[in-house]
Coordinates of C-alpha atoms in Angstrom, one line a residue:
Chain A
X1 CA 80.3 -110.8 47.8
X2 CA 79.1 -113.0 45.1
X3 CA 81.8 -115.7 46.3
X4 CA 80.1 -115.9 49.7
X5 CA 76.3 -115.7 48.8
X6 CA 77.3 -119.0 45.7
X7 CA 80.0 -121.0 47.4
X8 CA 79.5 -123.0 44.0
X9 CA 81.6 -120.1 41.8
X10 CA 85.1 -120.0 41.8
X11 CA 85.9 -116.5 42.6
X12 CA 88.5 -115.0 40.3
X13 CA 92.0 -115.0 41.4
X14 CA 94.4 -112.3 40.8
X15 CA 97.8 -111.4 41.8
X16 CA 99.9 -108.6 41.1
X17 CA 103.9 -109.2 39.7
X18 CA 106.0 -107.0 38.7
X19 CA 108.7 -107.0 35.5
X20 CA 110.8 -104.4 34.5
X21 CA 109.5 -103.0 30.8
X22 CA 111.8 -101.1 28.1
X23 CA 110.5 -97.6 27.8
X24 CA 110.6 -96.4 23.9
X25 CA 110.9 -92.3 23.9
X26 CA 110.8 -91.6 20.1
X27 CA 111.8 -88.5 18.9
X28 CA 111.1 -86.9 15.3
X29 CA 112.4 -88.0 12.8
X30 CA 110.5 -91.2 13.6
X31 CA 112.3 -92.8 10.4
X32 CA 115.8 -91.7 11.8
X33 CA 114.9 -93.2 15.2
X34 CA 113.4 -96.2 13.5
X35 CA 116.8 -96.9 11.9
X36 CA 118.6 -96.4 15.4
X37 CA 116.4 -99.0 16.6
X38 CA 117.1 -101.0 13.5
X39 CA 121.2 -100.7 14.5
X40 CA 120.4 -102.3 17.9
X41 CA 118.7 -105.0 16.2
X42 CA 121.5 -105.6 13.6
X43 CA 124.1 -105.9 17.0
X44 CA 121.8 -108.3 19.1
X45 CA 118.7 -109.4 17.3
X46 CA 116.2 -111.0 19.3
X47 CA 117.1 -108.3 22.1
X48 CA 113.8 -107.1 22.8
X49 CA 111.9 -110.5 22.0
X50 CA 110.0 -111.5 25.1
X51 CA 110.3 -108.1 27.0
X52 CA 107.8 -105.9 27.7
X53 CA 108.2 -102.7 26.0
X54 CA 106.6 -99.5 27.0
X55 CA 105.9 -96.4 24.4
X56 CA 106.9 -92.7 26.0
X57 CA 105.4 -90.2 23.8
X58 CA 105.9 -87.1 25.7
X59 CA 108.5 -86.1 23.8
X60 CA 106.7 -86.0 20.6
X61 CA 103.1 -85.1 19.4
X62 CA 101.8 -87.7 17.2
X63 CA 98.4 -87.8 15.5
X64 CA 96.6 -91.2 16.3
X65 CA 97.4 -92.4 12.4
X66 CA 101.3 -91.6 12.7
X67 CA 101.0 -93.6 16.4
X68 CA 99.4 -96.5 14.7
X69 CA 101.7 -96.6 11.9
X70 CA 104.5 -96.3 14.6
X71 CA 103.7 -99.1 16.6
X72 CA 103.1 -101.0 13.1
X73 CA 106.2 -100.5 12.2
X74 CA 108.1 -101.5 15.5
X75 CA 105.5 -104.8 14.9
X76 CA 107.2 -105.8 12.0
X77 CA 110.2 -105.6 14.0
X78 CA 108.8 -108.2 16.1
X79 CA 108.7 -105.8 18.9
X80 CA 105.0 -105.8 20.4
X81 CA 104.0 -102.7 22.6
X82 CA 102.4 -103.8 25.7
X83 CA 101.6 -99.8 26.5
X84 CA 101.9 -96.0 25.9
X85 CA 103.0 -93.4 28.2
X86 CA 102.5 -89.6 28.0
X87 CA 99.7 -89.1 25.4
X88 CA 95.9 -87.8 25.7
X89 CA 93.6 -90.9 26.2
X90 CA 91.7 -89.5 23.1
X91 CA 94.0 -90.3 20.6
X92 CA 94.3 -94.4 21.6
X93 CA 91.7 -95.8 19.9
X94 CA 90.7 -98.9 18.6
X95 CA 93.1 -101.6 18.1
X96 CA 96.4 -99.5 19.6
X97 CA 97.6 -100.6 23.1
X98 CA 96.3 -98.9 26.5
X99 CA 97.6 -96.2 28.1
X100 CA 99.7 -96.5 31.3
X101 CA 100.5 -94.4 34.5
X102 CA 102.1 -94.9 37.6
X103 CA 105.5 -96.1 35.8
X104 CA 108.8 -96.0 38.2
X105 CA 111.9 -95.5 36.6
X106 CA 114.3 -98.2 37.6
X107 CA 118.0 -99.4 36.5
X108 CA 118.2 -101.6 33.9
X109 CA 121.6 -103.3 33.2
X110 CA 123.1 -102.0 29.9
X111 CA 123.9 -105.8 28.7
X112 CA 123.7 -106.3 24.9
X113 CA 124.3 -109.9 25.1
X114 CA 125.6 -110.9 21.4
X115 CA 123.2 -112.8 19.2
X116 CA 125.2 -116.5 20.0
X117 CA 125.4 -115.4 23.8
X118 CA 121.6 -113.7 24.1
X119 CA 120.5 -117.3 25.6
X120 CA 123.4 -117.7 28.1
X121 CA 123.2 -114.5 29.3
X122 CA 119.3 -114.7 29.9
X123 CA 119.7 -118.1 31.7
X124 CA 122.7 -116.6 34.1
X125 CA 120.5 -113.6 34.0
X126 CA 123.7 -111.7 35.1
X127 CA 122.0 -108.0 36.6
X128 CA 119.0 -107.9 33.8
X129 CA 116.6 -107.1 37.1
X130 CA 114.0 -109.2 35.0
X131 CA 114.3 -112.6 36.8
X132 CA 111.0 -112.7 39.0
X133 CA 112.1 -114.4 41.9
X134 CA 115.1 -112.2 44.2
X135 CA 118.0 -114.1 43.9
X136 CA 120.8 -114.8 46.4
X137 CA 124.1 -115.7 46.9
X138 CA 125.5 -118.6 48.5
X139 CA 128.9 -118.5 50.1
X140 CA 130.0 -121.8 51.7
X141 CA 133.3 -120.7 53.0
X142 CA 134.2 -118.3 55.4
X143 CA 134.4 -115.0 54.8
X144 CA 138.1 -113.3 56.0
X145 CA 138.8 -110.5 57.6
X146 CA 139.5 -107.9 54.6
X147 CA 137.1 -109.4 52.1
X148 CA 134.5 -107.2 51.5
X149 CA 131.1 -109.2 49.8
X150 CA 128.6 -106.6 47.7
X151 CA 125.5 -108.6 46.2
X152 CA 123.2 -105.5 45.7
X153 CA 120.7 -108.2 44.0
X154 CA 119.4 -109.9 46.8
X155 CA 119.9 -112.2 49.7
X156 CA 123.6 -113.4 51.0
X157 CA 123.8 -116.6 53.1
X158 CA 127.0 -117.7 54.8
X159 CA 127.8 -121.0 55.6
X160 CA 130.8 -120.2 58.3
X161 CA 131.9 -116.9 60.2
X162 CA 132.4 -113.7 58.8
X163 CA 135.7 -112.3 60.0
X164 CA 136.2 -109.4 62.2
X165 CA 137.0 -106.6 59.5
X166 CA 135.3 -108.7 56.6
X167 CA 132.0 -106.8 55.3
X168 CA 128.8 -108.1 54.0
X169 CA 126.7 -105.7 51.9
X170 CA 123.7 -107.0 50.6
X171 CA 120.4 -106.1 48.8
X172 CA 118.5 -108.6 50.7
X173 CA 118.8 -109.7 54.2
X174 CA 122.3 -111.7 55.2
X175 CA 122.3 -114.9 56.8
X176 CA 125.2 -116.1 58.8
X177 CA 125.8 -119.5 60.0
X178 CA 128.9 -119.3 62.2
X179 CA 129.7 -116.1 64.6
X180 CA 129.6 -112.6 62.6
X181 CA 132.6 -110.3 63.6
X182 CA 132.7 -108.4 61.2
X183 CA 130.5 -105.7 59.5
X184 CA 126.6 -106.8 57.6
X185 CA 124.8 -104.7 55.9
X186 CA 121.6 -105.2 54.5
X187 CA 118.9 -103.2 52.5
X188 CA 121.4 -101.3 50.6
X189 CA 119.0 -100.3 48.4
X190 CA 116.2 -99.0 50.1
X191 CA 114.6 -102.1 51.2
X192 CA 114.0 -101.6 55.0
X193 CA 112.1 -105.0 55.8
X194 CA 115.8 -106.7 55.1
X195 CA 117.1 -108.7 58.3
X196 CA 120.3 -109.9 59.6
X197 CA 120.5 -113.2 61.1
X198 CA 123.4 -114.9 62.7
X199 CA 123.9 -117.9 64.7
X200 CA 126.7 -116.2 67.6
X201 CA 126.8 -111.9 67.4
X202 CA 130.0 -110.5 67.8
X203 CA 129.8 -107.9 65.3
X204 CA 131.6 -104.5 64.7
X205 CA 128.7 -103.1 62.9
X206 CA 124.9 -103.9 62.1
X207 CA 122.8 -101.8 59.2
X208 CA 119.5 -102.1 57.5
X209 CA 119.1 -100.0 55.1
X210 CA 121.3 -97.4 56.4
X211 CA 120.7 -97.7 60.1
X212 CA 122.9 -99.0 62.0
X213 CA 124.8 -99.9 65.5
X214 CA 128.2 -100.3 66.4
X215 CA 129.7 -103.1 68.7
X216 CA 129.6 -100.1 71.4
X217 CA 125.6 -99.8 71.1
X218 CA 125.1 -103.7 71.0
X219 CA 123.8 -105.2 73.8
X220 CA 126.5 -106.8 75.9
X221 CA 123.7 -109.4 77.1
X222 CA 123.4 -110.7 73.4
X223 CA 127.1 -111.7 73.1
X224 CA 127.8 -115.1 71.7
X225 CA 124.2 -116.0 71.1
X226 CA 122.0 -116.5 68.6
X227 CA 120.4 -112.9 67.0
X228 CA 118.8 -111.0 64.5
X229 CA 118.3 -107.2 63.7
X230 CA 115.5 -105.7 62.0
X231 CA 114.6 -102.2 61.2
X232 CA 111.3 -100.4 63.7
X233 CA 110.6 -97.6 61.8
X234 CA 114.0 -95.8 62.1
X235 CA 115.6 -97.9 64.7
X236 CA 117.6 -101.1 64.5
X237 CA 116.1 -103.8 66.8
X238 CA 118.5 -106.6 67.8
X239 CA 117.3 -109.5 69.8
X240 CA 118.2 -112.9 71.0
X241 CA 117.4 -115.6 69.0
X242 CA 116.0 -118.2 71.0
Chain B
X1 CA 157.0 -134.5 43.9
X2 CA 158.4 -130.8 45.4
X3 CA 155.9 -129.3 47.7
X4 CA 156.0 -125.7 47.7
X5 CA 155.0 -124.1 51.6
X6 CA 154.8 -120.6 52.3
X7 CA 155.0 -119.6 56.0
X8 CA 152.9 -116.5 56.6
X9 CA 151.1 -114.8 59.0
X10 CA 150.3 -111.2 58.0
X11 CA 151.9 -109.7 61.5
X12 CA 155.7 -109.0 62.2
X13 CA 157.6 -110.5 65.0
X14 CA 155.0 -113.7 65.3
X15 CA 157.4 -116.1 64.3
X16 CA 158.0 -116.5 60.8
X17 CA 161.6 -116.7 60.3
X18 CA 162.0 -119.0 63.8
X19 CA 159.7 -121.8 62.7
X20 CA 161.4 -121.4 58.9
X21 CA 164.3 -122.3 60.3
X22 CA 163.1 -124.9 62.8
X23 CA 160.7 -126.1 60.5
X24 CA 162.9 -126.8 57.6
X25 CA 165.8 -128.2 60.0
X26 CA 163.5 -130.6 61.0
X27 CA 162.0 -131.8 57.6
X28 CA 166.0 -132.5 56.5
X29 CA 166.5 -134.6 59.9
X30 CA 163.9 -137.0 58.3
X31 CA 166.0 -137.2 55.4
X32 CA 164.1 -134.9 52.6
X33 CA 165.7 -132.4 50.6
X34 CA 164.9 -129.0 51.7
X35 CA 165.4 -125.3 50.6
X36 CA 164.3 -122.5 52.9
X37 CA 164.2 -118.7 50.9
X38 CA 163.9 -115.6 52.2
X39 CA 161.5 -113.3 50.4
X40 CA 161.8 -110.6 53.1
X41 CA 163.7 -108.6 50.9
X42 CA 165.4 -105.7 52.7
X43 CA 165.0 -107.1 56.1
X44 CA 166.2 -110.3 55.7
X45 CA 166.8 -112.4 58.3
X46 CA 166.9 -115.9 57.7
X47 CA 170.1 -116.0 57.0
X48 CA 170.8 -114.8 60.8
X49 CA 168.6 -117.6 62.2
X50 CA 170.4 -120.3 60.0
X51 CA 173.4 -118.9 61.0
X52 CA 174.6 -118.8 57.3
X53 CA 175.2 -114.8 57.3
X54 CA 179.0 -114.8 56.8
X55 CA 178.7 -116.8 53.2
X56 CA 176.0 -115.0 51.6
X57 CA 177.5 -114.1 48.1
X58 CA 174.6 -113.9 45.7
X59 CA 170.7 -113.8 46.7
X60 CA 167.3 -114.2 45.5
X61 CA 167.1 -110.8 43.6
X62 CA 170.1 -112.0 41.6
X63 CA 168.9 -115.1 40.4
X64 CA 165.3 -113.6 40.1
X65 CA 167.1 -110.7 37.6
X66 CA 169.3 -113.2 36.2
X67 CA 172.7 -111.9 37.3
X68 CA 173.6 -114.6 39.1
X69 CA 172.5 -118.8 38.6
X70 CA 170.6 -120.3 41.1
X71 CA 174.0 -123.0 42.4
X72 CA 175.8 -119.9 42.9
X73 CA 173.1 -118.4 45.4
X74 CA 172.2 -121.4 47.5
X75 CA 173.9 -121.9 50.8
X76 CA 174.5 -125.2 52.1
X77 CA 173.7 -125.8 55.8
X78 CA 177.2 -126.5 57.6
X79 CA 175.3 -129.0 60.2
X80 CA 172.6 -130.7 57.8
X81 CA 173.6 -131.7 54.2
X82 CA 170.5 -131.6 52.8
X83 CA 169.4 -128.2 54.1
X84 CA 170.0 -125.3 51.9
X85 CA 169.2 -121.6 52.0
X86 CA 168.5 -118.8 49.3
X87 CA 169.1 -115.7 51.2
X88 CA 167.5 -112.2 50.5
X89 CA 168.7 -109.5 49.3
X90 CA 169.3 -106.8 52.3
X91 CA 170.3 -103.2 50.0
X92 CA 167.3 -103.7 48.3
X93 CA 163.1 -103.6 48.3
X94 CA 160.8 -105.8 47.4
X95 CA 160.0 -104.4 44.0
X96 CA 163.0 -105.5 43.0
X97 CA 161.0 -108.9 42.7
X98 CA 159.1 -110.0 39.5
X99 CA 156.3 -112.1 39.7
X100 CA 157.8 -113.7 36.6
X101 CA 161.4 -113.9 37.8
X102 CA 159.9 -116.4 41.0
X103 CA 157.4 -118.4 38.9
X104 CA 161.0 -119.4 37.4
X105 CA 163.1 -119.7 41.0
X106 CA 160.3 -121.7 42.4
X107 CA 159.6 -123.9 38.9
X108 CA 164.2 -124.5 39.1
X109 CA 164.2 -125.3 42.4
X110 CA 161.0 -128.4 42.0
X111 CA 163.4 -130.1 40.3
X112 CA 166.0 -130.1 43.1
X113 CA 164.2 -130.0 46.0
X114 CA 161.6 -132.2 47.5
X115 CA 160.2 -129.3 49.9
X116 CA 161.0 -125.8 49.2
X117 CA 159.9 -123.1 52.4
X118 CA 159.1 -119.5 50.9
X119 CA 159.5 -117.6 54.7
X120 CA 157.2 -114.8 53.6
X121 CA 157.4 -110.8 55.2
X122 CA 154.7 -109.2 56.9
X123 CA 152.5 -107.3 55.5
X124 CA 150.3 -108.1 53.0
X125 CA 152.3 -106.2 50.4
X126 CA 154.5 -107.3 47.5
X127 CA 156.5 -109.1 49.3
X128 CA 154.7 -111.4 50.9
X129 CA 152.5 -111.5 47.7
X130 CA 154.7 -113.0 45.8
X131 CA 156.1 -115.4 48.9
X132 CA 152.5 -117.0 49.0
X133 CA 152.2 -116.9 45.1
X134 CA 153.3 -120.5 44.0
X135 CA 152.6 -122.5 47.4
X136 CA 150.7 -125.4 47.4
X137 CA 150.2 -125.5 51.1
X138 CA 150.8 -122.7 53.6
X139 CA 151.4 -122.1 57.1
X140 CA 149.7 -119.5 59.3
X141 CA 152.0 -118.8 62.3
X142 CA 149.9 -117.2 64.9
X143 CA 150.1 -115.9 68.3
X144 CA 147.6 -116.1 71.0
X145 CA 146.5 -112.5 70.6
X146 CA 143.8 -110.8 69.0
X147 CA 145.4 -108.6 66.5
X148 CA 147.8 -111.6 65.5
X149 CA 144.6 -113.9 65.2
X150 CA 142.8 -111.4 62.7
X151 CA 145.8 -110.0 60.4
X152 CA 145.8 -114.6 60.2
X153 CA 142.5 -114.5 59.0
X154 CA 143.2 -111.6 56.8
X155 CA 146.5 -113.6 55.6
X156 CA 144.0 -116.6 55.1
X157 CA 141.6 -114.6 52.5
X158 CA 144.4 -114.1 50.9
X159 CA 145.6 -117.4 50.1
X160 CA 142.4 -118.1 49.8
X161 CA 142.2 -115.5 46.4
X162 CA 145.1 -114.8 45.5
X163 CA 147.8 -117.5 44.6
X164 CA 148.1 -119.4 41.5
X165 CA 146.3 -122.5 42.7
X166 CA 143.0 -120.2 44.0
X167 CA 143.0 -118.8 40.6
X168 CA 142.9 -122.3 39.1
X169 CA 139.8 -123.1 41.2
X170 CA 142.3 -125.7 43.6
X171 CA 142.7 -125.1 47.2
X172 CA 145.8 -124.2 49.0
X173 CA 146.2 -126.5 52.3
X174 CA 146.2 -124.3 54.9
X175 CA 147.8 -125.5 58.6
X176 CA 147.9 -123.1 61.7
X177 CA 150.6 -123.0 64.1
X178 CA 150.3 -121.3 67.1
X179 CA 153.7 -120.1 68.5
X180 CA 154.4 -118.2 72.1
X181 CA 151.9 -120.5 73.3
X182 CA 151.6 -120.0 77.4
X183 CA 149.8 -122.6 79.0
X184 CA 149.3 -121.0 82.2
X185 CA 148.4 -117.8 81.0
X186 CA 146.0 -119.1 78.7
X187 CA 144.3 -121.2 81.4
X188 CA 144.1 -117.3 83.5
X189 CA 142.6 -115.7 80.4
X190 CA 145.7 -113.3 79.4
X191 CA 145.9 -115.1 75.9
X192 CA 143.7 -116.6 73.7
X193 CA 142.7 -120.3 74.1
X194 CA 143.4 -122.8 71.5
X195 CA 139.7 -123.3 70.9
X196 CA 139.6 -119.2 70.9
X197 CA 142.0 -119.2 67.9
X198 CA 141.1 -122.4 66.2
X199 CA 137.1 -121.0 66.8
X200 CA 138.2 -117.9 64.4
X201 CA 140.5 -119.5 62.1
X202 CA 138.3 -122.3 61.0
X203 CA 141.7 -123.6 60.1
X204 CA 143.5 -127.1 60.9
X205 CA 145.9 -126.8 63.5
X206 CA 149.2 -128.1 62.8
X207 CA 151.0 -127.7 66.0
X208 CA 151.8 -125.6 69.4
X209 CA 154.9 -124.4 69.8
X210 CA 155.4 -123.2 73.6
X211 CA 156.9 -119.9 74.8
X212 CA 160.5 -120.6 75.9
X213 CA 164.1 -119.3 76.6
X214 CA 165.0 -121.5 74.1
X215 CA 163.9 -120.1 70.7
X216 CA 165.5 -116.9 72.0
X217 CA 169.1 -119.0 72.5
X218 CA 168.6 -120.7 69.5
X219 CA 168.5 -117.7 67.2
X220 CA 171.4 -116.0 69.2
X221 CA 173.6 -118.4 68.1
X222 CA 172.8 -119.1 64.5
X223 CA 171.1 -122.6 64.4
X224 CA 167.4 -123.5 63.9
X225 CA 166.2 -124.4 67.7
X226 CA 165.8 -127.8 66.0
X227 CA 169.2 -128.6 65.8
X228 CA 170.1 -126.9 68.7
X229 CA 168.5 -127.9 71.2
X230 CA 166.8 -130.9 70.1
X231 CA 165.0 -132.1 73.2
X232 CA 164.0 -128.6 74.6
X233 CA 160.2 -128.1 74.3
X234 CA 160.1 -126.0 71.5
X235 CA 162.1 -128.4 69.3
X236 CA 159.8 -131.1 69.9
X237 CA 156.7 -129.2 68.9
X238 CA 158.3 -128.3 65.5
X239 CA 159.5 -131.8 65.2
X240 CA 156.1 -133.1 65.9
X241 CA 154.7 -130.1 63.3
X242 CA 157.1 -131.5 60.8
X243 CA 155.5 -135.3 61.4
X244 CA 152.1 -134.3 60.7
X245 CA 153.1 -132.3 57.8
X246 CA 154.5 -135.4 56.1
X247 CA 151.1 -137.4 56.8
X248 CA 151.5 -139.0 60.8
X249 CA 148.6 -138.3 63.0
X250 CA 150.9 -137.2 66.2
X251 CA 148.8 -136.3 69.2
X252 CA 148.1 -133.1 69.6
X253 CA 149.8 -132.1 73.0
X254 CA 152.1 -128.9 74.1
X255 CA 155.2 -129.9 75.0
X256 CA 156.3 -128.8 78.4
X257 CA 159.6 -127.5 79.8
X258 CA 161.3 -130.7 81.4
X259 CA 162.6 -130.1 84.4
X260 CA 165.8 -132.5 86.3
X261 CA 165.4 -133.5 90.2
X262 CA 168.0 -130.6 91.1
X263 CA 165.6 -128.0 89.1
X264 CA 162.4 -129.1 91.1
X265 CA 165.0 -128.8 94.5
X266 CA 166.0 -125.5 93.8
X267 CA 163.0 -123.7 91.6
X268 CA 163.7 -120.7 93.0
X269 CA 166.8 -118.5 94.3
X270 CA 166.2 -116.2 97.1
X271 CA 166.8 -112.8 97.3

């Protein structure tokens, strides 16, 4: 409101983004967990350094003294807790870090990249989940009947036709530059707003996260031509192109 | 430099052993050294096309276990001197062969040869495994039928993956040949079209070898249908395979049957 009544103020901008955190779940003895930590350290130092790490307390009752010394003591370890889970409100106080809710537990690849490799591995980000942007795969071949493609990650784009008894499985949507024969399917994990797009339809069998059609179902009229398939609530959509 | 070809195709009965035979026939006409080996090991054949079945004495899976040296194995051609053929082995299977023992068959005969033609099986099994293993360039024998088409494309992935040179990050040359190619039939829609096949394949095409009598004859008696009939339409589509193998740009045409005055007088016999 105050943005429209004094076009002169800047009205604060915010967006939402989403990283995947580390979840801590200390149990008692905290000194013997400390030293497990300690041990992963020793194996890949600078592991945890730029990652957000979350505290789960459920599993132990701490007093608000023995929570700050904790998250003191993971400090000096250079690991900085950015919040706690599954503890009263009351006892974060002060100068300790907020409480969170509304966590989803998600996969987190179980890479310990070595100390010399830690940068490569971060720069190839090879299944770490924590790049921002969805990534996608580029194949500028054909794909043969037989070869079966799985890029869970995100997108896959084909430059040339995917053989009839070839599959495509992808995260993302699939993009096919030639004539799909053979089988595409996309929004393997759940993500239902994934599309398939190809530039002649001849395939056996379309799916978006788990719906699907075979040849039989496909329109006859969209043979040969340009197409893409979406999901409508729980039914595949395929239509021409142009 | 040897060049190492493996004709292929993933389908029986397309053609493989034929257009080995014609194939390597007419590479030695132009004067190259040429070996032809059969890897179909337990159903060989070649040996029957080449007409060389009578003096087989040692085979493939001898020299690949090391019972017999590669000179006593390889057949001379009776019509070409510079043809030769290693024959397979017909009591035995193809796990007789060792990926090892033809890295070293293929790696003797470079130094002898200056094309060597791996006729592969079907299937996509050991056998023809190990027949596309070493090739630098391959040839996809196709028909103009669907199933051929896609076991082709299946055959390609594999070339594609899982020879020496894909492992090394180099490419494999790849070159189609259609064979049992009907025209007419074609043009009415019973087979696949060139552009059908060539459409799916995404594949350079190296030549069309017609349906014809011919191949059939050939094979009857023994003798690559480039040698034996050298001016029949078939012939001339290997021959002109052969000349864009070695680099010529031929036109790309399918040779027709050609037919005498007395042919065209009397096409048919009444009944």
């Amino acid at each position: 409101m105050d943005a429209t009544q004094n076009a002169a103020r800047q009205p604060v901008r915010m967006r939402g983004r989403s990283y995947v955190a580390f979840v801590f779940s200390p149990v008692v003895p905290i000194v013997s967990w400390l030293e497990e930590i300690d041990a992963t350290l020793a194996r890949s130092p600078g592991f945890f350094t730029g990652k957000p790490v979350v505290l789960d307390l459920s599993a132990v009752d701490l007093s608000q003294a023995a929570i700050t010394h904790l998250v003191g003591s993971l400090d000096q370890r250079n690991i900085r807790i950015l919040g706690i889970e599954g503890v009263d409100e009351a006892k974060l106080g002060g100068n300790l870090p907020p409480l969170l809710t509304g966590g989803r537990a998600c996969i987190v690849a179980q890479t310990e990249p070595q100390a010399a490799q830690a940068k490569a591995t971060a720069n190839t980000n090879t299944n770490t989940g924590i790049k921002a942007k969805s990534p996608s795969l580029l194949l500028d071949s054909p794909v043969r009947s037989g070869q079966s493609i799985v890029f869970a990650e995100g997108d896959v784009t084909v430059l040339g036709s995917v053989g009839s008894g070839a599959e495509i499985v992808a995260g993302g949507s699939i993009h096919v530059y030639g004539t799909l024969r053979g089988r595409a399917m996309a929004g393997i994990n759940g993500n239902s707003s994934a599309r398939i797009f190809c530039q002649k339809i001849e395939a056996e069998l379309l799916a978006i996260d788990g719906y699907y059609q075979t040849a039989e179902q496909i329109d006859e009229g969209l043979r040969n031509r340009p197409a893409q398939a979406w999901l409508e609530g729980e039914s595949l959509r395929i239509t021409a192109l142009n | 430099m040897a060049k190492v070809l493996v004709v292929t195709s993933g389908k029986g009965g397309v053609g493989k052993t034929t257009s080995t035979a014609a194939l390597g026939a007419a590479l030695a006409q132009t004067g190259q050294s040429v070996v032809v080996i059969d890897f179909d090991v337990g159903l060989r054949n070649l040996d029957l096309v080449m007409g060389a079945e009578r003096r087989v004495v040692f085979d493939l899976i001898n020299v690949v276990q090391g019972v017999a040296k590669l000179q006593q194995a390889l057949i001379r051609d009776k019509r070409l001197e510079n043809l030769w053929l290693l024959p397979a082995s017909q009591t035995r299977d193809k796990d007789a062969l060792t990926e090892e023992g033809v890295r070293r068959v293929i790696a003797d005969l470079k130094t002898k040869f200056d094309w060597i033609l791996c006729d592969s099986p079907a299937g996509i099994e050991r056998g023809a495994t190990l027949a596309m293993r070493y090739a630098d360039e391959a040839i996809i024998v196709t028909n103009p039928e669907v199933s051929s088409v896609r076991d082709s494309d299946r055959i390609i992935g594999m070339l594609d993956s899982k020879t020496v040179r894909a492992e090394r990050g180099e490419r494999v040359e790849k070159h189609l040949l259609v064979t049992r190619y009907d025209a007419a039939r074609a043009a009415r829609g019973e087979m696949l079209s060139i552009d059908d096949i060539l459409e799916i394949l995404a594949t350079p095409l190296l030549g069309i070898v017609p349906e014809s009598q011919d191949v059939l004859k050939a094979s009857n008696v023994g003798c690559p249908v480039t040698l034996n009939n050298t001016g029949s339409a078939p012939a001339r589509a290997y021959i002109d395979a052969v000349r864009r193998l070695m680099g010529e740009t031929v036109s790309m045409t399918v040779p027709v049957e050609r037919k005498g005055l007395m042919d065209r007088l009397l096409r048919r016999r009444a009944a």
